[in-house]
Tab-separated table of N, CA and C in Angstrom:
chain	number	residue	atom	x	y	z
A	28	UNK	N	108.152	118.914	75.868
A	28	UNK	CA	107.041	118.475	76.681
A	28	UNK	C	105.994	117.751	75.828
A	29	UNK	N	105.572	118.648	74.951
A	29	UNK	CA	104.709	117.638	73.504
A	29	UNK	C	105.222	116.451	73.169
A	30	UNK	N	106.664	116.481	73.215
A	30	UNK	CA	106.673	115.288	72.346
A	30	UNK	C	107.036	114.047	73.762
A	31	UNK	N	107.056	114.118	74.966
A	31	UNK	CA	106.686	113.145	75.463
A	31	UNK	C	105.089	112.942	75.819
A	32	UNK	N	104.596	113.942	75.843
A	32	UNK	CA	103.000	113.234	76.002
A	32	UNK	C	102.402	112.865	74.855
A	33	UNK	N	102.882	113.006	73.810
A	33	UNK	CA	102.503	112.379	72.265
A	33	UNK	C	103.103	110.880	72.656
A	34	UNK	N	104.432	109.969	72.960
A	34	UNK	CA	104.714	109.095	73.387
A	34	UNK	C	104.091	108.872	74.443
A	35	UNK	N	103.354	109.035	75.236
A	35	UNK	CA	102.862	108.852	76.635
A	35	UNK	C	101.374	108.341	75.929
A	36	UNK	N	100.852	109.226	74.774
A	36	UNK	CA	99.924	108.614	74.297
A	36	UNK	C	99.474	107.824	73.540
A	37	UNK	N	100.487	107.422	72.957
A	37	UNK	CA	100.916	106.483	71.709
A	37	UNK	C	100.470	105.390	72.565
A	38	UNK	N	101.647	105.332	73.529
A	38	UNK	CA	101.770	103.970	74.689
A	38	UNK	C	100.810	103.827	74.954
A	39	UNK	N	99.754	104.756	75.697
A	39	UNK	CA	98.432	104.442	76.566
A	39	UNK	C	97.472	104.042	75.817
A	40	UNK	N	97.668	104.390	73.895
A	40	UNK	CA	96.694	103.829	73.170
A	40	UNK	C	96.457	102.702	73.279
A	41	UNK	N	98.113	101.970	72.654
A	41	UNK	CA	98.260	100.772	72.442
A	41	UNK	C	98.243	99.946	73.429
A	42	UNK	N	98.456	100.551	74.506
A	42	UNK	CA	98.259	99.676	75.836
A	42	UNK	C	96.740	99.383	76.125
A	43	UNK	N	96.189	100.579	75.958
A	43	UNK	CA	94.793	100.482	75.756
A	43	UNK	C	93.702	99.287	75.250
A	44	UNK	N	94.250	99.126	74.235
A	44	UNK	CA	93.806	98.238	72.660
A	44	UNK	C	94.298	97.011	73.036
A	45	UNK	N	95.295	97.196	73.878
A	45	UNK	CA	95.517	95.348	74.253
A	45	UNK	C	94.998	94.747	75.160
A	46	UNK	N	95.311	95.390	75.935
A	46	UNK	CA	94.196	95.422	77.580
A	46	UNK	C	92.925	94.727	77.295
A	47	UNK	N	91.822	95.603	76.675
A	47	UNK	CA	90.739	94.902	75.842
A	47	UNK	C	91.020	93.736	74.963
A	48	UNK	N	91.656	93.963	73.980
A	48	UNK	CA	91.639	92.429	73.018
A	48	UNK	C	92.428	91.429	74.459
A	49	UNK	N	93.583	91.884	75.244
A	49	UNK	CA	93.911	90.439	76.420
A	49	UNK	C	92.174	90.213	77.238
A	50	UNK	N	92.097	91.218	77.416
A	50	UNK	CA	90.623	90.170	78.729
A	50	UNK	C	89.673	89.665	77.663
A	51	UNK	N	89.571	90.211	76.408
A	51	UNK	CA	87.728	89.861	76.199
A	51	UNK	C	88.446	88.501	74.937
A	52	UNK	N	89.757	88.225	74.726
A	52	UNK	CA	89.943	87.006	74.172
A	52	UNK	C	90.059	85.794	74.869
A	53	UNK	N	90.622	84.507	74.337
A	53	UNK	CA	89.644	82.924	74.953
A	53	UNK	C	91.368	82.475	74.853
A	54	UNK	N	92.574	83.186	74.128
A	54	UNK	CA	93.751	82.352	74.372
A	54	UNK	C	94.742	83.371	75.918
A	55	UNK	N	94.586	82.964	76.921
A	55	UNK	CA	95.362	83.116	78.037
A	55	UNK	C	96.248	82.243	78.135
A	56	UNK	N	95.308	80.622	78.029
A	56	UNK	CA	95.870	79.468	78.142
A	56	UNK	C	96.023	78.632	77.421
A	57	UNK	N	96.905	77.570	77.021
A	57	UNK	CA	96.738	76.261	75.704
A	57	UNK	C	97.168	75.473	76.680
A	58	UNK	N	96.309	74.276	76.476
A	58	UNK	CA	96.602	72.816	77.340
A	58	UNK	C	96.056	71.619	75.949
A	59	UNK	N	96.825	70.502	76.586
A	59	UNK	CA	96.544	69.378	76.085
A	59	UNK	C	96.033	68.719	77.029
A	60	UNK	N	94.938	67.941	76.505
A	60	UNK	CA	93.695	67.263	77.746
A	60	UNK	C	93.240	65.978	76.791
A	61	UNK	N	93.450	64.729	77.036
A	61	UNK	CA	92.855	63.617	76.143
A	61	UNK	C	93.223	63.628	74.581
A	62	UNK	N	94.217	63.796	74.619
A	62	UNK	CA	94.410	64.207	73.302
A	62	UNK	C	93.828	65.210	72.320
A	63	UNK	N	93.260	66.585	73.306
A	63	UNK	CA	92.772	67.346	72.548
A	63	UNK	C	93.139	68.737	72.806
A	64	UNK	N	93.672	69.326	72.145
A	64	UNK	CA	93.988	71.207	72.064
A	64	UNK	C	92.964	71.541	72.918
A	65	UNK	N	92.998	72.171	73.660
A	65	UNK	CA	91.973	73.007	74.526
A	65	UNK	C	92.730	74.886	74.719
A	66	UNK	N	91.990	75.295	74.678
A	66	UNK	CA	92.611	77.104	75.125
A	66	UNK	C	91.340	77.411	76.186
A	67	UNK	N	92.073	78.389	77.157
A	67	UNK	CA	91.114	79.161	77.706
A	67	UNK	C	91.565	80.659	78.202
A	68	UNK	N	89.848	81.595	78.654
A	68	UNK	CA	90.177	82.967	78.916
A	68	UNK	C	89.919	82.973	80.158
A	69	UNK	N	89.774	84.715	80.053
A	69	UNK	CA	89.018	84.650	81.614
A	69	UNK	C	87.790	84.795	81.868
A	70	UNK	N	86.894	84.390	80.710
A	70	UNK	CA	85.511	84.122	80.483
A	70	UNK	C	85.459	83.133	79.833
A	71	UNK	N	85.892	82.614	79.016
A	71	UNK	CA	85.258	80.994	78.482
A	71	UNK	C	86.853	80.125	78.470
A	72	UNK	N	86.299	78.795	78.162
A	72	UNK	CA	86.924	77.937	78.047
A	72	UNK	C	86.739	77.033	76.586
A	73	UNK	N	87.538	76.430	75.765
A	73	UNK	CA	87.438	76.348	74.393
A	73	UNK	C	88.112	75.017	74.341
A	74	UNK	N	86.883	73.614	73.822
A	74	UNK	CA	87.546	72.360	73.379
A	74	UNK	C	87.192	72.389	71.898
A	75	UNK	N	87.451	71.353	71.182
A	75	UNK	CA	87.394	71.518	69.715
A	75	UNK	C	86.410	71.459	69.414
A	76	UNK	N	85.894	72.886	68.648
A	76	UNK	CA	84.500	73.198	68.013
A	76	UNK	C	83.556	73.724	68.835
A	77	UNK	N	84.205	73.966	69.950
A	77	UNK	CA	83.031	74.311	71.166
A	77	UNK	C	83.666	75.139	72.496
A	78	UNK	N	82.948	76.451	72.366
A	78	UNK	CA	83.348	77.709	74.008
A	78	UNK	C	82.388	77.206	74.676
A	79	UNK	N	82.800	77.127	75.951
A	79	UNK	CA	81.603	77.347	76.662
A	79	UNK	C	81.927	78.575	77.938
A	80	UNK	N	81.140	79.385	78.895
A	80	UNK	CA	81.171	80.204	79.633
A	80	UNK	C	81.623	79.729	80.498
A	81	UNK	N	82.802	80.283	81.576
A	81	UNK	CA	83.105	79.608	82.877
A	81	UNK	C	82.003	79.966	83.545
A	82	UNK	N	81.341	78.718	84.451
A	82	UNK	CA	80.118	78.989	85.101
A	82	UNK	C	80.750	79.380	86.711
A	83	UNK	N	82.070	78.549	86.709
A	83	UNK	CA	82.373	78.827	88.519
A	83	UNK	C	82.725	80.326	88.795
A	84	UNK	N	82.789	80.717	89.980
A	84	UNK	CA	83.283	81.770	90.204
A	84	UNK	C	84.160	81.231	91.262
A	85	UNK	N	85.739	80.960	90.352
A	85	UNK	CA	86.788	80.868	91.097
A	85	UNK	C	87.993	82.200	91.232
A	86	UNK	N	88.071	82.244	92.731
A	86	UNK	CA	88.582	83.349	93.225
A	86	UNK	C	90.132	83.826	92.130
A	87	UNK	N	90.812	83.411	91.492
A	87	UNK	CA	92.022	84.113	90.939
A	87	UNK	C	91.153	84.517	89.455
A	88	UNK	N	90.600	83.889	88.893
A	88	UNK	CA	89.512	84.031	87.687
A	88	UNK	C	88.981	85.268	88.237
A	89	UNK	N	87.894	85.455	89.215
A	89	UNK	CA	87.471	86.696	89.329
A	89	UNK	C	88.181	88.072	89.617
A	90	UNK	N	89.552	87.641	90.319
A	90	UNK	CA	90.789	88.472	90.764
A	90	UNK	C	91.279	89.449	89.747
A	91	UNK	N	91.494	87.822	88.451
A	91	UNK	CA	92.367	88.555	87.549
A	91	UNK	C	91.423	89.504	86.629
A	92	UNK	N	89.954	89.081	86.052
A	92	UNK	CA	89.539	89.953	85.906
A	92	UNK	C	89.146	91.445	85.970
A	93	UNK	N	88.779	91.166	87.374
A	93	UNK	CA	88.710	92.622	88.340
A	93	UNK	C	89.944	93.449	88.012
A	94	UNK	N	91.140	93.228	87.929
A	94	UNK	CA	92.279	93.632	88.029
A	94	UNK	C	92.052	94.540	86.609
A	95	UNK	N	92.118	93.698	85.356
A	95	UNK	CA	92.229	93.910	84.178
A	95	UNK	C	91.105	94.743	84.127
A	96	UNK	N	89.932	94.880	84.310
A	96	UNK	CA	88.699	95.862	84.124
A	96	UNK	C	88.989	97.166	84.672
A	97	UNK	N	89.823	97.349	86.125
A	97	UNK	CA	90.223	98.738	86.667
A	97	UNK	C	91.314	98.936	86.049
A	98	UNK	N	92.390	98.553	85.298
A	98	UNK	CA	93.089	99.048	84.787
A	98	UNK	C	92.846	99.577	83.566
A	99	UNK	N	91.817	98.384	82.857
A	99	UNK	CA	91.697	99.171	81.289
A	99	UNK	C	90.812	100.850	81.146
A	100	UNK	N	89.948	101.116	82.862
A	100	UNK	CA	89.265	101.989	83.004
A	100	UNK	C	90.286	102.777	83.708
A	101	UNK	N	91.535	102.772	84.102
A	101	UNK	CA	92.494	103.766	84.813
A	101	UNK	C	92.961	104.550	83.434
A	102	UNK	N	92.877	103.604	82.562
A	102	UNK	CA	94.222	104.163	81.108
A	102	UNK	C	93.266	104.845	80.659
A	103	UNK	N	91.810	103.984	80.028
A	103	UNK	CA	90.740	105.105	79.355
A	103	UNK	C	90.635	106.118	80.263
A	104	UNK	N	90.515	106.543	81.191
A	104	UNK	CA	90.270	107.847	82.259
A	104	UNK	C	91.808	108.970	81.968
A	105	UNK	N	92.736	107.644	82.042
A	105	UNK	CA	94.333	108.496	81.950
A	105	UNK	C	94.565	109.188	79.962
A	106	UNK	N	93.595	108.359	79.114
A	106	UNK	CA	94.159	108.637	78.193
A	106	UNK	C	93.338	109.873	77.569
A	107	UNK	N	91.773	109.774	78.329
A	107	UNK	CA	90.675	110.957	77.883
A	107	UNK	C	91.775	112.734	78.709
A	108	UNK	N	92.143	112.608	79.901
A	108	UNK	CA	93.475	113.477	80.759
A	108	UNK	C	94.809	114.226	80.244
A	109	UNK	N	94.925	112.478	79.594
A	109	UNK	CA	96.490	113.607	78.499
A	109	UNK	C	95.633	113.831	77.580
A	110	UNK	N	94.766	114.021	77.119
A	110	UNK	CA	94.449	114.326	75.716
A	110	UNK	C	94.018	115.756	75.915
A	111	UNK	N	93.939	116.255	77.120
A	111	UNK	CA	92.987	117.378	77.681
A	111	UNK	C	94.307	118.102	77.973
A	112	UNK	N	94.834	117.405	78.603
A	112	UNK	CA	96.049	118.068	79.041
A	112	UNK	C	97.077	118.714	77.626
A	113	UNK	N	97.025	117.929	76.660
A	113	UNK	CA	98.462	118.069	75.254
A	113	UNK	C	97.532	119.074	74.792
A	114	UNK	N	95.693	119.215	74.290
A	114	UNK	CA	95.341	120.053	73.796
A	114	UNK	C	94.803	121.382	74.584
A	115	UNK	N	95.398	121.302	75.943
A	115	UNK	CA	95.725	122.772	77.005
A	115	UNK	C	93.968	122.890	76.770
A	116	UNK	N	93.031	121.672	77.204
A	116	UNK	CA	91.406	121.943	77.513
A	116	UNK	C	91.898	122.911	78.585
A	117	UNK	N	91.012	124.094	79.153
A	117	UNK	CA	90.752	124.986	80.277
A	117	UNK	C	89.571	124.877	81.373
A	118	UNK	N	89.149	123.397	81.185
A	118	UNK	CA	88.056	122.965	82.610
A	118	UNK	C	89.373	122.446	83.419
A	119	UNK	N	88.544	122.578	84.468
A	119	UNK	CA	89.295	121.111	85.577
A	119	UNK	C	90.712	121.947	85.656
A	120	UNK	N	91.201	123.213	85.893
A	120	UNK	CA	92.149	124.175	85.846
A	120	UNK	C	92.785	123.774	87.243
A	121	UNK	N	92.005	123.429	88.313
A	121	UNK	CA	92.626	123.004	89.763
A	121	UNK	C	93.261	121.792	90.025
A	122	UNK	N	93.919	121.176	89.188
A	122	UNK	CA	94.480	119.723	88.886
A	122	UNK	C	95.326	120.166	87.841
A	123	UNK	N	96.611	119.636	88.000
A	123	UNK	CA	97.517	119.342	86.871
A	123	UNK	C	96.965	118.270	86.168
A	124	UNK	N	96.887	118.526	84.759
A	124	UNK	CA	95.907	117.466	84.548
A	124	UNK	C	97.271	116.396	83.242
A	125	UNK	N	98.524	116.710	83.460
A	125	UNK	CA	99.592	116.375	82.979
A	125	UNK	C	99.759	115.229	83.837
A	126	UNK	N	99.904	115.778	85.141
A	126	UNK	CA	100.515	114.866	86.509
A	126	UNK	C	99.227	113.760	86.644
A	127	UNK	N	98.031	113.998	86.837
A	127	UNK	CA	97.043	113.256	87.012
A	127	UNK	C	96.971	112.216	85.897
A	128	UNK	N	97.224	112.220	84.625
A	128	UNK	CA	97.022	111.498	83.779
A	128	UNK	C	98.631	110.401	83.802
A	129	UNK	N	99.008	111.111	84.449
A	129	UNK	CA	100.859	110.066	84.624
A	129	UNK	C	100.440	109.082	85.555
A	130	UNK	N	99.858	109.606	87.128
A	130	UNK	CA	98.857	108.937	87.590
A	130	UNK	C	98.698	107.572	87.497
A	131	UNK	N	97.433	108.263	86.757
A	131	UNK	CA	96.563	106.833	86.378
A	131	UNK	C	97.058	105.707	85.227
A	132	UNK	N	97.992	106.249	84.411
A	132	UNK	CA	98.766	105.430	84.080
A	132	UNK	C	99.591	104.790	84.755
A	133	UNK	N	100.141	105.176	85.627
A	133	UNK	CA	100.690	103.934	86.460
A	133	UNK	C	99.847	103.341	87.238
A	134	UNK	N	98.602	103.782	87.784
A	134	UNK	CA	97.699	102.569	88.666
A	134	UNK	C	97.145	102.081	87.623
A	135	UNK	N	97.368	102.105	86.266
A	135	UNK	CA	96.508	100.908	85.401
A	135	UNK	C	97.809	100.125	85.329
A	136	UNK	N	99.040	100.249	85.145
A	136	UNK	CA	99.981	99.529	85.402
A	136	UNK	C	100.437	98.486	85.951
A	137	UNK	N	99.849	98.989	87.824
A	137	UNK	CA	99.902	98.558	88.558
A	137	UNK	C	98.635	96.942	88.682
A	138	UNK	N	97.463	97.710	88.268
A	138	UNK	CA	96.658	96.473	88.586
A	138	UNK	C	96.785	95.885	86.997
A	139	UNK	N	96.955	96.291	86.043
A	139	UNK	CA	97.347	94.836	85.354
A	139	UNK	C	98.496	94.037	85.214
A	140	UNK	N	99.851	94.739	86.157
A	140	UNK	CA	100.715	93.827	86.690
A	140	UNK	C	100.022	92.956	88.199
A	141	UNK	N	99.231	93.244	88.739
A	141	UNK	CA	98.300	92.723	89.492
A	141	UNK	C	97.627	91.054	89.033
A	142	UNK	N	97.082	91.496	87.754
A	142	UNK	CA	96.345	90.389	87.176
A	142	UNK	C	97.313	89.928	86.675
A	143	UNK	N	97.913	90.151	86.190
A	143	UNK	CA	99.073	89.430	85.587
A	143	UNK	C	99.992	87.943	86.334
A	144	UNK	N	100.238	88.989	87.537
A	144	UNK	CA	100.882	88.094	88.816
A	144	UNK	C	99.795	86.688	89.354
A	145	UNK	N	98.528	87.273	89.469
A	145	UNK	CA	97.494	86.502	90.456
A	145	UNK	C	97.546	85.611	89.316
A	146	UNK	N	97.303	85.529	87.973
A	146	UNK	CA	97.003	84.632	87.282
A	146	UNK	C	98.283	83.739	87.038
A	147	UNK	N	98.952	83.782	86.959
A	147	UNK	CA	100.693	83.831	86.305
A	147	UNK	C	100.643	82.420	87.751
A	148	UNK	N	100.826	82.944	88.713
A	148	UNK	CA	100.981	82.442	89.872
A	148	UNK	C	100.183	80.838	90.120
A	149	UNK	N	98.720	81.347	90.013
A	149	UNK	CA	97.990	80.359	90.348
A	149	UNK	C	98.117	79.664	88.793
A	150	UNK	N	98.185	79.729	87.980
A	150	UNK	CA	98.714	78.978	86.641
A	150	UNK	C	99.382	77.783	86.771
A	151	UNK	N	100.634	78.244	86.859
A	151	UNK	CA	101.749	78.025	87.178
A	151	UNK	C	101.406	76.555	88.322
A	152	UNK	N	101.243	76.482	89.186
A	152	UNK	CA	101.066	75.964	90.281
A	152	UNK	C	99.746	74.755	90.015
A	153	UNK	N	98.768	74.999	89.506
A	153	UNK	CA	98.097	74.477	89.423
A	153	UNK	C	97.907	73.310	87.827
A	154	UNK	N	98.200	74.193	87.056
A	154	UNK	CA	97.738	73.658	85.629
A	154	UNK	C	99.652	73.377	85.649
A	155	UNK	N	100.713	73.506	86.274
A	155	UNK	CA	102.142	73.126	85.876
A	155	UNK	C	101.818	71.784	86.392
A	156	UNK	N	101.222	71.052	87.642
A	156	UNK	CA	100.937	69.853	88.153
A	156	UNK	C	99.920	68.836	87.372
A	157	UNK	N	98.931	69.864	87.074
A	157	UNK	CA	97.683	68.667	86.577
A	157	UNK	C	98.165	68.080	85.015
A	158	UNK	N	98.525	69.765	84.182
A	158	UNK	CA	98.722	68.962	82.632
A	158	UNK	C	100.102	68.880	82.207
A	159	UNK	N	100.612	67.906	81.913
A	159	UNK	CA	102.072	68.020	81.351
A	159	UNK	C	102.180	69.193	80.288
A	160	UNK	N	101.345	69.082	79.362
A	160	UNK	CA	101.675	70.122	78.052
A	160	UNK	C	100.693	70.942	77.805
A	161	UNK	N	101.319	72.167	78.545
A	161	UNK	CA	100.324	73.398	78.394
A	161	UNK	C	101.570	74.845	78.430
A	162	UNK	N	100.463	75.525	78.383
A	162	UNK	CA	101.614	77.558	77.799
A	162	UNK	C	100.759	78.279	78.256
A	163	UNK	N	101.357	79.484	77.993
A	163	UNK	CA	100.489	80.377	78.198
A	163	UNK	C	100.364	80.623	76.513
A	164	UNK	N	99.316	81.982	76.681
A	164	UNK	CA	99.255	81.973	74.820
A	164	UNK	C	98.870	83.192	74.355
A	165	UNK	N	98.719	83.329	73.347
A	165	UNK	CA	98.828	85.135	72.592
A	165	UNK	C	98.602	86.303	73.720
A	166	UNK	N	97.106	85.973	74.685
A	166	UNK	CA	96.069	87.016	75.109
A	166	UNK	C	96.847	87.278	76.960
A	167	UNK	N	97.548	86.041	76.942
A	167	UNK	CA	98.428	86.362	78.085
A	167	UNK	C	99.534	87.561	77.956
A	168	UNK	N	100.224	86.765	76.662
A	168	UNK	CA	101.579	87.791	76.158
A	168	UNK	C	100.661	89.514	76.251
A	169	UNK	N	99.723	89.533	75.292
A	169	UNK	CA	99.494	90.926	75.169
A	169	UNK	C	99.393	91.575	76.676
A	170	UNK	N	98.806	90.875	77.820
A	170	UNK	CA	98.491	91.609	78.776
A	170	UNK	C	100.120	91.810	79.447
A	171	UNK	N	100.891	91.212	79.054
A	171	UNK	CA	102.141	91.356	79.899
A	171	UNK	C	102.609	92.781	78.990
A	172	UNK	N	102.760	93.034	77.573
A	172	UNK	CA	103.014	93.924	76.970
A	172	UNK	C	102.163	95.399	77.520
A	173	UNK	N	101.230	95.281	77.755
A	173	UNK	CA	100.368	96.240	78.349
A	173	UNK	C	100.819	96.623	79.357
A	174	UNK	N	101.533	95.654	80.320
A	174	UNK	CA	102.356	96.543	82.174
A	174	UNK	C	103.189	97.300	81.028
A	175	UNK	N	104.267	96.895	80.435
A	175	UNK	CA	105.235	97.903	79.945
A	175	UNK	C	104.964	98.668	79.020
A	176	UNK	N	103.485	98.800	78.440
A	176	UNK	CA	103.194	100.350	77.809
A	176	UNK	C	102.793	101.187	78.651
A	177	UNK	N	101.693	100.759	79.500
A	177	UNK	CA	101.089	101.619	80.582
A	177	UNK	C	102.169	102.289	81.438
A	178	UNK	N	103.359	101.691	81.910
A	178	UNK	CA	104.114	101.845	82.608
A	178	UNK	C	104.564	102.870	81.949
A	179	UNK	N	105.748	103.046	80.352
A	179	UNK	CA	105.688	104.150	79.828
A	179	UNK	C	105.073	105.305	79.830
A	180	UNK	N	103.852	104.829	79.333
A	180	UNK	CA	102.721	105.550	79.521
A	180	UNK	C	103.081	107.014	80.649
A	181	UNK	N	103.201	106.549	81.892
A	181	UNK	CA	103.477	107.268	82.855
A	181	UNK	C	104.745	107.458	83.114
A	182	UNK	N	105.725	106.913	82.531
A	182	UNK	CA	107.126	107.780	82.830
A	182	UNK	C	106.912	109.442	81.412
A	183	UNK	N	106.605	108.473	80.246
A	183	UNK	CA	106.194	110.018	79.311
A	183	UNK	C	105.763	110.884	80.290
A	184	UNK	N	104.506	110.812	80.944
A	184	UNK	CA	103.916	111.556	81.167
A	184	UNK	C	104.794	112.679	82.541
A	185	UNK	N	104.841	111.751	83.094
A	185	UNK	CA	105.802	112.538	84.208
A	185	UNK	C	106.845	112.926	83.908
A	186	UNK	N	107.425	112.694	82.967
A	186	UNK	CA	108.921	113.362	82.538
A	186	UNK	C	107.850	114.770	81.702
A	187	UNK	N	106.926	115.069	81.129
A	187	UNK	CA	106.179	115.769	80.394
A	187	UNK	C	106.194	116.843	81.673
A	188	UNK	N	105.369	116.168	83.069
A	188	UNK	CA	105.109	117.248	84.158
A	188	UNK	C	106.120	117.975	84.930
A	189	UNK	N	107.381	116.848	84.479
A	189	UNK	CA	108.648	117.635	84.900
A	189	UNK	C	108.917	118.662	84.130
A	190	UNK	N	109.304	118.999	82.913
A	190	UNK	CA	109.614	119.614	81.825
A	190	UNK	C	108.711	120.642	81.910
A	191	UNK	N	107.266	120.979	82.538
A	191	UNK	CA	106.758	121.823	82.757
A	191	UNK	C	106.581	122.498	83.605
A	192	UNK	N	107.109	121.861	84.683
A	192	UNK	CA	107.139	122.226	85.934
A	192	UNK	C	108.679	123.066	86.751
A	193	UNK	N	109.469	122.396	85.992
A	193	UNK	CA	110.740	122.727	86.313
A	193	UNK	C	110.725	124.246	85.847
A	194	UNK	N	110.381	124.971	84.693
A	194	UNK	CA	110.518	126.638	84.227
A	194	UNK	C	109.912	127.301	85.467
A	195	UNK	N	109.084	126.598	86.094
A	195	UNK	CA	108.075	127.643	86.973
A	195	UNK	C	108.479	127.421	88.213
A	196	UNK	N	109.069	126.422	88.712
A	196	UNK	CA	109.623	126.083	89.950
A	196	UNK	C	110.751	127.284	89.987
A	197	UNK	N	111.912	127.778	88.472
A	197	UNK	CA	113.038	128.136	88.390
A	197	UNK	C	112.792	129.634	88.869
A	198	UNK	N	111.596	130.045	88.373
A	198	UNK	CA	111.511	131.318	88.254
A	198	UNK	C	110.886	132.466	89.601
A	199	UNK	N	110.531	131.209	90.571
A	199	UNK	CA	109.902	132.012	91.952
A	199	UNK	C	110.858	131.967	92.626
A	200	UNK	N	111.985	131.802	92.868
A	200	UNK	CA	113.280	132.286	93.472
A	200	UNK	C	113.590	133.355	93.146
């Protein structure tokens, strides 16, 4: 049982740590525009020698954000849970606090496969038409790596609530 919520937490760290460095970095995107490298996030936009703040508030921009902010706060909530849970804390006794933290690892999962999609999508569609030569780029990749830690995240964990659950299920028969 330890040693999947030790993996359950490994994952939710590192999923953690990317989550943050994917939203609060400026490479999501690389385009070529006038002959010039351009990158952008989901807060600024970057031509050579110069960020500036996205001033619009365009709906998949604010989407994907939103997305990425409740998830990186599902995992921190899920990862403060297993940590309570592996070191058997004794508050909060009326909650499996094994199962709850599997949880929220998968709804951080969920909404940063969320942002992932909304952005991915409208990308795709929009910037595949306007610029011939563009990618996605580092801060994208990390957030895609993040669905499949978080996701871990919560199979550890629930295979953890199984493994604990199953002795006590066996024994009231």
């Amino acid at each position: 049982m330890y040693s999947f919520m030790g993996g359950g937490l490994f994952c939710a760290g590192v999923g953690n740590i990317l989550l943050i460095v994917s939203t609060a970095t400026d490479y999501w995107m690389q385009y070529r525009h006038s002959s010039n490298y351009m990158h952008q996030g989901l807060w600024r936009y970057c031509v050579p020698g110069k960020c500036m703040t996205h001033t619009d508030s365009i709906a998949y921009w604010d989407a994907t954000r939103a997305f990425m902010i409740l998830s990186l706060l599902a995992c921190f909530i899920g990862i403060v849970i297993g940590v309570m849970a592996f070191i058997h804390y004794s508050s909060f006794d009326g909650f499996d606090k094994t199962f709850a933290a599997g949880i929220l690892f998968f709804i951080s999962c969920f909404f940063v496969l969320l942002a992932m999609a909304v952005y991915t999508g409208v990308t795709v569609n929009y910037y595949g038409k306007r610029y011939g030569s563009w990618r996605f780029s580092w801060s994208y990749i990390m957030g895609w790596v993040a669905v499949v830690l978080t996701f871990f995240s919560g199979i550890f964990y629930m295979c953890a609530y199984r493994m604990h659950e199953c002795p006590r299920n066996s024994n009231s028969h």
